[in-house]
XYZ file of C-alpha atoms in Angstrom:
279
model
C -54.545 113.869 61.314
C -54.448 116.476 63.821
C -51.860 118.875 63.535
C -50.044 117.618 66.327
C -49.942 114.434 65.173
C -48.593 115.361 62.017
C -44.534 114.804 61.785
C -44.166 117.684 58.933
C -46.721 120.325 60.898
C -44.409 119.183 64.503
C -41.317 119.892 62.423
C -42.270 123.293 61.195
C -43.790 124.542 64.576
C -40.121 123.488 66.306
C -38.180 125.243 63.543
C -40.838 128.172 64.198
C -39.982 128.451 67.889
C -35.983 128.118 67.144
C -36.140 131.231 65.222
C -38.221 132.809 67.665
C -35.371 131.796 70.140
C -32.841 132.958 68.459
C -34.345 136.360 67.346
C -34.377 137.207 71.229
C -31.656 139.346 72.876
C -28.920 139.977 70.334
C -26.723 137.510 69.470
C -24.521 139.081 67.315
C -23.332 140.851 70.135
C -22.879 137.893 72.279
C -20.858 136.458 69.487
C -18.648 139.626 68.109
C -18.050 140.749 71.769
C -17.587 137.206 73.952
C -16.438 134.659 71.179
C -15.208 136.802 68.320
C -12.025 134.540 67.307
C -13.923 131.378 67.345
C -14.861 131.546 63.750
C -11.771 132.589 62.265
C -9.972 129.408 64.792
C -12.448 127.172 63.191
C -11.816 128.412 59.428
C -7.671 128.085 60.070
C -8.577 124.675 61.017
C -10.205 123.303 58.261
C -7.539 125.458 55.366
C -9.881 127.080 54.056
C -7.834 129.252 51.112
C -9.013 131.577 48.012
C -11.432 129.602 45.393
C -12.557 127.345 47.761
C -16.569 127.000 47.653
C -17.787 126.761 51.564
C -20.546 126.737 53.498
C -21.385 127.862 57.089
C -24.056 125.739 58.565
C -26.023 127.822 61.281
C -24.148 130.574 60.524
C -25.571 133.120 63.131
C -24.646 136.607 61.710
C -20.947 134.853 60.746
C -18.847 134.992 62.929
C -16.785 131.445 60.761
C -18.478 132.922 57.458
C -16.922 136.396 57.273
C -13.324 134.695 58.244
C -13.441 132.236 55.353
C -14.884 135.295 53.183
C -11.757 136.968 54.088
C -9.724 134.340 53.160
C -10.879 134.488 49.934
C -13.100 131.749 49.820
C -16.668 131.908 48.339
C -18.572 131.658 50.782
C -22.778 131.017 51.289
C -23.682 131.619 55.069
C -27.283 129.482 55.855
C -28.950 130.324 59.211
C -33.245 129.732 60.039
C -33.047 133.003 61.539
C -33.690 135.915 59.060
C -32.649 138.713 61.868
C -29.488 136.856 62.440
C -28.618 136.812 58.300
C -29.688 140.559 58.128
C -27.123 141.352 60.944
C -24.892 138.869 59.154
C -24.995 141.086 55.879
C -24.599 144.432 57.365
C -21.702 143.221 59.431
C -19.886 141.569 56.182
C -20.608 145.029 54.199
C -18.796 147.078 57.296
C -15.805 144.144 56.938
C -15.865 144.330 53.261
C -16.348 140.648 53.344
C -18.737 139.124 50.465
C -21.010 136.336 51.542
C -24.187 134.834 49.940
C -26.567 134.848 52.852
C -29.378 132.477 52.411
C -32.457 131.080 54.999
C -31.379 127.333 55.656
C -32.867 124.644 57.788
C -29.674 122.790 58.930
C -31.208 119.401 58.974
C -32.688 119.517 55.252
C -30.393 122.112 53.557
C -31.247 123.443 50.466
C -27.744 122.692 48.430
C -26.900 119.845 45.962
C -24.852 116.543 46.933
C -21.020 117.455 47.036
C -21.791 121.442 46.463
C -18.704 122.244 48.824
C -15.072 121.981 49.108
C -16.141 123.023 52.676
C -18.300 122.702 55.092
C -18.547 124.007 58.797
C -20.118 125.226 61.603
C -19.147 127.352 65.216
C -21.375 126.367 67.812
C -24.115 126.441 65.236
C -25.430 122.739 63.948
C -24.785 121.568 67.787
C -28.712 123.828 67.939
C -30.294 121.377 65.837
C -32.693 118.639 67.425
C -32.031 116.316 65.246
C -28.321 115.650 65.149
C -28.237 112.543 62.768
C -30.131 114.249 60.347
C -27.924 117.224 60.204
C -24.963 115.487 60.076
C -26.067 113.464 57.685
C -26.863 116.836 55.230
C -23.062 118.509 56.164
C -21.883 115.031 54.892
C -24.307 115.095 52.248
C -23.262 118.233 50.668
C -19.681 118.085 50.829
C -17.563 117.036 48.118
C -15.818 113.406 48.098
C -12.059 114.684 49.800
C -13.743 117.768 51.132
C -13.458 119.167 54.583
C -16.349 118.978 57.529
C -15.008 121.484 60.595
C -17.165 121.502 63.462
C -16.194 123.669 66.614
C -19.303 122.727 69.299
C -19.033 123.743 73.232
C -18.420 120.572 75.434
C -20.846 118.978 77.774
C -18.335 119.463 80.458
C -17.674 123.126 79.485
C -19.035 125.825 81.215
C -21.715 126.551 78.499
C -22.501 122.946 78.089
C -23.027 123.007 82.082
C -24.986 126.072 81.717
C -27.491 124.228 79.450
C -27.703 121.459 81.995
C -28.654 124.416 84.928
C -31.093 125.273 82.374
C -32.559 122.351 82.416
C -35.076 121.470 85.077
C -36.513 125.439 84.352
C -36.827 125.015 80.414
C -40.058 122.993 79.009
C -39.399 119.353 78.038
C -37.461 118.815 74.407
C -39.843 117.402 71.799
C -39.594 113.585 70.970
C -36.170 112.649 70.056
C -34.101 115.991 69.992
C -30.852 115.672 71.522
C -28.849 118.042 74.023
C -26.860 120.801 71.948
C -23.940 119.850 73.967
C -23.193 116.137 72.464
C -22.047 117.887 69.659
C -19.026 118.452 71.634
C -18.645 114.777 72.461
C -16.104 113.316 70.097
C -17.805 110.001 70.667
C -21.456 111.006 69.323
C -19.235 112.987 66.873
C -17.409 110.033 65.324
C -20.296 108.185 65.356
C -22.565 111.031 64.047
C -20.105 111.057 60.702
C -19.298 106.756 61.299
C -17.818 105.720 58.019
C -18.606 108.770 55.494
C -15.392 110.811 56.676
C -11.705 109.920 57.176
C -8.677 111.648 59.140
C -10.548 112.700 61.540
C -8.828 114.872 63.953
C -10.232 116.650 67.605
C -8.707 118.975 69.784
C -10.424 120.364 73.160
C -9.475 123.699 73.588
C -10.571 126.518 75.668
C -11.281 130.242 74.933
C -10.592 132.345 77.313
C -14.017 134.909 78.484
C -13.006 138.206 80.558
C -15.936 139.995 79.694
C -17.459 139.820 83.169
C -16.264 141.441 86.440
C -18.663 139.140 88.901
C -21.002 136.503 88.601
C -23.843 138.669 88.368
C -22.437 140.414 85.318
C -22.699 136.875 83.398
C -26.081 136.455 84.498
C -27.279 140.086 83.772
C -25.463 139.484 80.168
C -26.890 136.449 79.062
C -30.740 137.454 80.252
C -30.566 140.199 78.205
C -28.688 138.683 75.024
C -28.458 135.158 74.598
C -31.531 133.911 73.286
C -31.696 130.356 74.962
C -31.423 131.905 78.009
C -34.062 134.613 77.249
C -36.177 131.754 76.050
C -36.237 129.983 79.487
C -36.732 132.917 81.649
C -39.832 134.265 79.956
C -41.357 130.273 80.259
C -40.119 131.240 83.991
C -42.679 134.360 83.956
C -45.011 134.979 87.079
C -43.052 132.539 89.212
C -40.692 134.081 90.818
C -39.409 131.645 93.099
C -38.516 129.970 90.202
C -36.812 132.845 88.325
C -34.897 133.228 91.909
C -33.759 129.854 91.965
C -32.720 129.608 88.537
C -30.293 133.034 89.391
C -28.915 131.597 91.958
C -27.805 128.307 89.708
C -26.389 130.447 86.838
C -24.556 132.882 89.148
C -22.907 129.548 91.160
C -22.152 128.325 88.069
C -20.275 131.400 87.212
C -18.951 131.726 90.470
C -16.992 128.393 90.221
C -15.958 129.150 87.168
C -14.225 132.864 87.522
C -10.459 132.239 87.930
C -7.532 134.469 88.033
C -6.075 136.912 90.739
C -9.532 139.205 90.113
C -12.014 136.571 89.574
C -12.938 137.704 86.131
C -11.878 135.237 84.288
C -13.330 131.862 82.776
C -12.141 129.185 80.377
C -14.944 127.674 78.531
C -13.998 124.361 76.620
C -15.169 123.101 72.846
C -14.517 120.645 70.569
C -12.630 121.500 67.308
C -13.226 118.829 64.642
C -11.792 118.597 61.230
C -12.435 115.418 58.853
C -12.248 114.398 55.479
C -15.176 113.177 53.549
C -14.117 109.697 51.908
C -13.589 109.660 48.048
């Protein structure tokens, strides 16, 4: 069997390329300085309180785990990406926040059945291919009457439309991986968890981005820090036509989305979920 007809070898050269992603640019900046409240929104949401055992699934460099660590919660952060965990750990030290930081692959994680009073993610899990498979492990290791919090951007959202501008410039998703975006469908959601969880409760929200003073600032921004976006532009490299065109979506798509007597400012929607795992 040829390695690229081999469903373990496929799986481990995806996984490969997601860290790669994600080691681009420097997300922990694009997280502490664009979105730094969604974490702790996402930890008030699911109660997380002092003794509680919880785990942040895709954790990035934790922007929900260092919340829940400061609610005195014990806390093990799981990301594929060792540069994010390392900027995780030195960013918990500077907080005084203490979190077990471990490598995790969200759609075979390495925790026993019903490990966790918690278990959540901010726009982390919505990165895995595989979505039934990963929500099949955050039920999996939750305990029976334990909380699953998801907050996931929505495909309608600005970032969920930003993935769909991405989309005729980025090479074709491997065999059955799933837009990121779904994850903030309540739908696919509900039917994601089906019958495992109870009390299930959404809310769309918006959080509200005034980080950039034109459209061009966005698009300067994200080239240079968010590694999706990173990832497509360098598949983009020595066709320029192509690299113009795909500017010229991302800075529309910002331009119809600044609001607000200056035009600086943009709501971008997600999904809070909270449910119960059934007894």
């Amino acid at each position: 069997m040829t390695p690229q007809n081999d469903p373990l070898e496929a799986d481990r050269a995806l996984k490969a390329r997601h860290r790669d992603m994600w080691a681009l640019g420097d997300y922990p900046a694009v997280a502490a300085e664009i979105i730094p409240d969604l974490g702790a929104i996402l930890v008030e949401a699911c109660g997380v309180g002092r003794g509680d055992r919880v785990l942040d699934v895709a954790a990035g460099s934790g922007n929900a785990a260092i919340p829940a660590a400061l609610a005195g919660a014990s806390v093990v952060a799981g990301d594929l990406t060792p540069e994010l965990l390392e900027a995780g750990r030195a960013l918990a030290t500077r907080r005084g926040a203490t979190v077990e930081w471990r490598q995790a692959d969200a759609e075979a994680l390495p925790y026993a059945d019903g490990e966790f009073d918690t278990v959540m993610s901010c726009v982390g899990v919505m990165f895995s291919p595989d979505h039934r498979a990963s929500a099949g492990e955050l039920i999996r290791v939750c305990r029976p009457g334990g909380t699953i919090g998801l907050l996931n951007w929505t495909p309608q959202g600005f970032i969920g439309q930003m993935f769909a501008a991405m989309k005729p410039y980025a090479p074709p998703p491997p065999p059955g991986a799933q837009p990121p975006p779904l994850w903030g469908d309540e739908d696919h959601v509900r039917a994601l968890l089906g019958d495992a969880v109870t009390d299930v409760v959404t809310r769309r929200r918006t959080v509200t981005i005034d980080r950039f003073a034109h459209p061009g600032a966005f698009v300067d921004y994200f080239k240079a820090n968010y590694g999706p976006t990173i990832a497509v532009y360098r598949g983009l490299a020595g066709d320029p036509d192509r690299v113009a065109a795909l500017d010229q979506a991302l800075t529309e798509l910002a331009r119809g989305h600044l609001q607000g007597e200056e035009k600086t400012v943009m709501e971008w929607e997600y999904l809070l979920l909270t449910a119960r795992k059934r007894d």
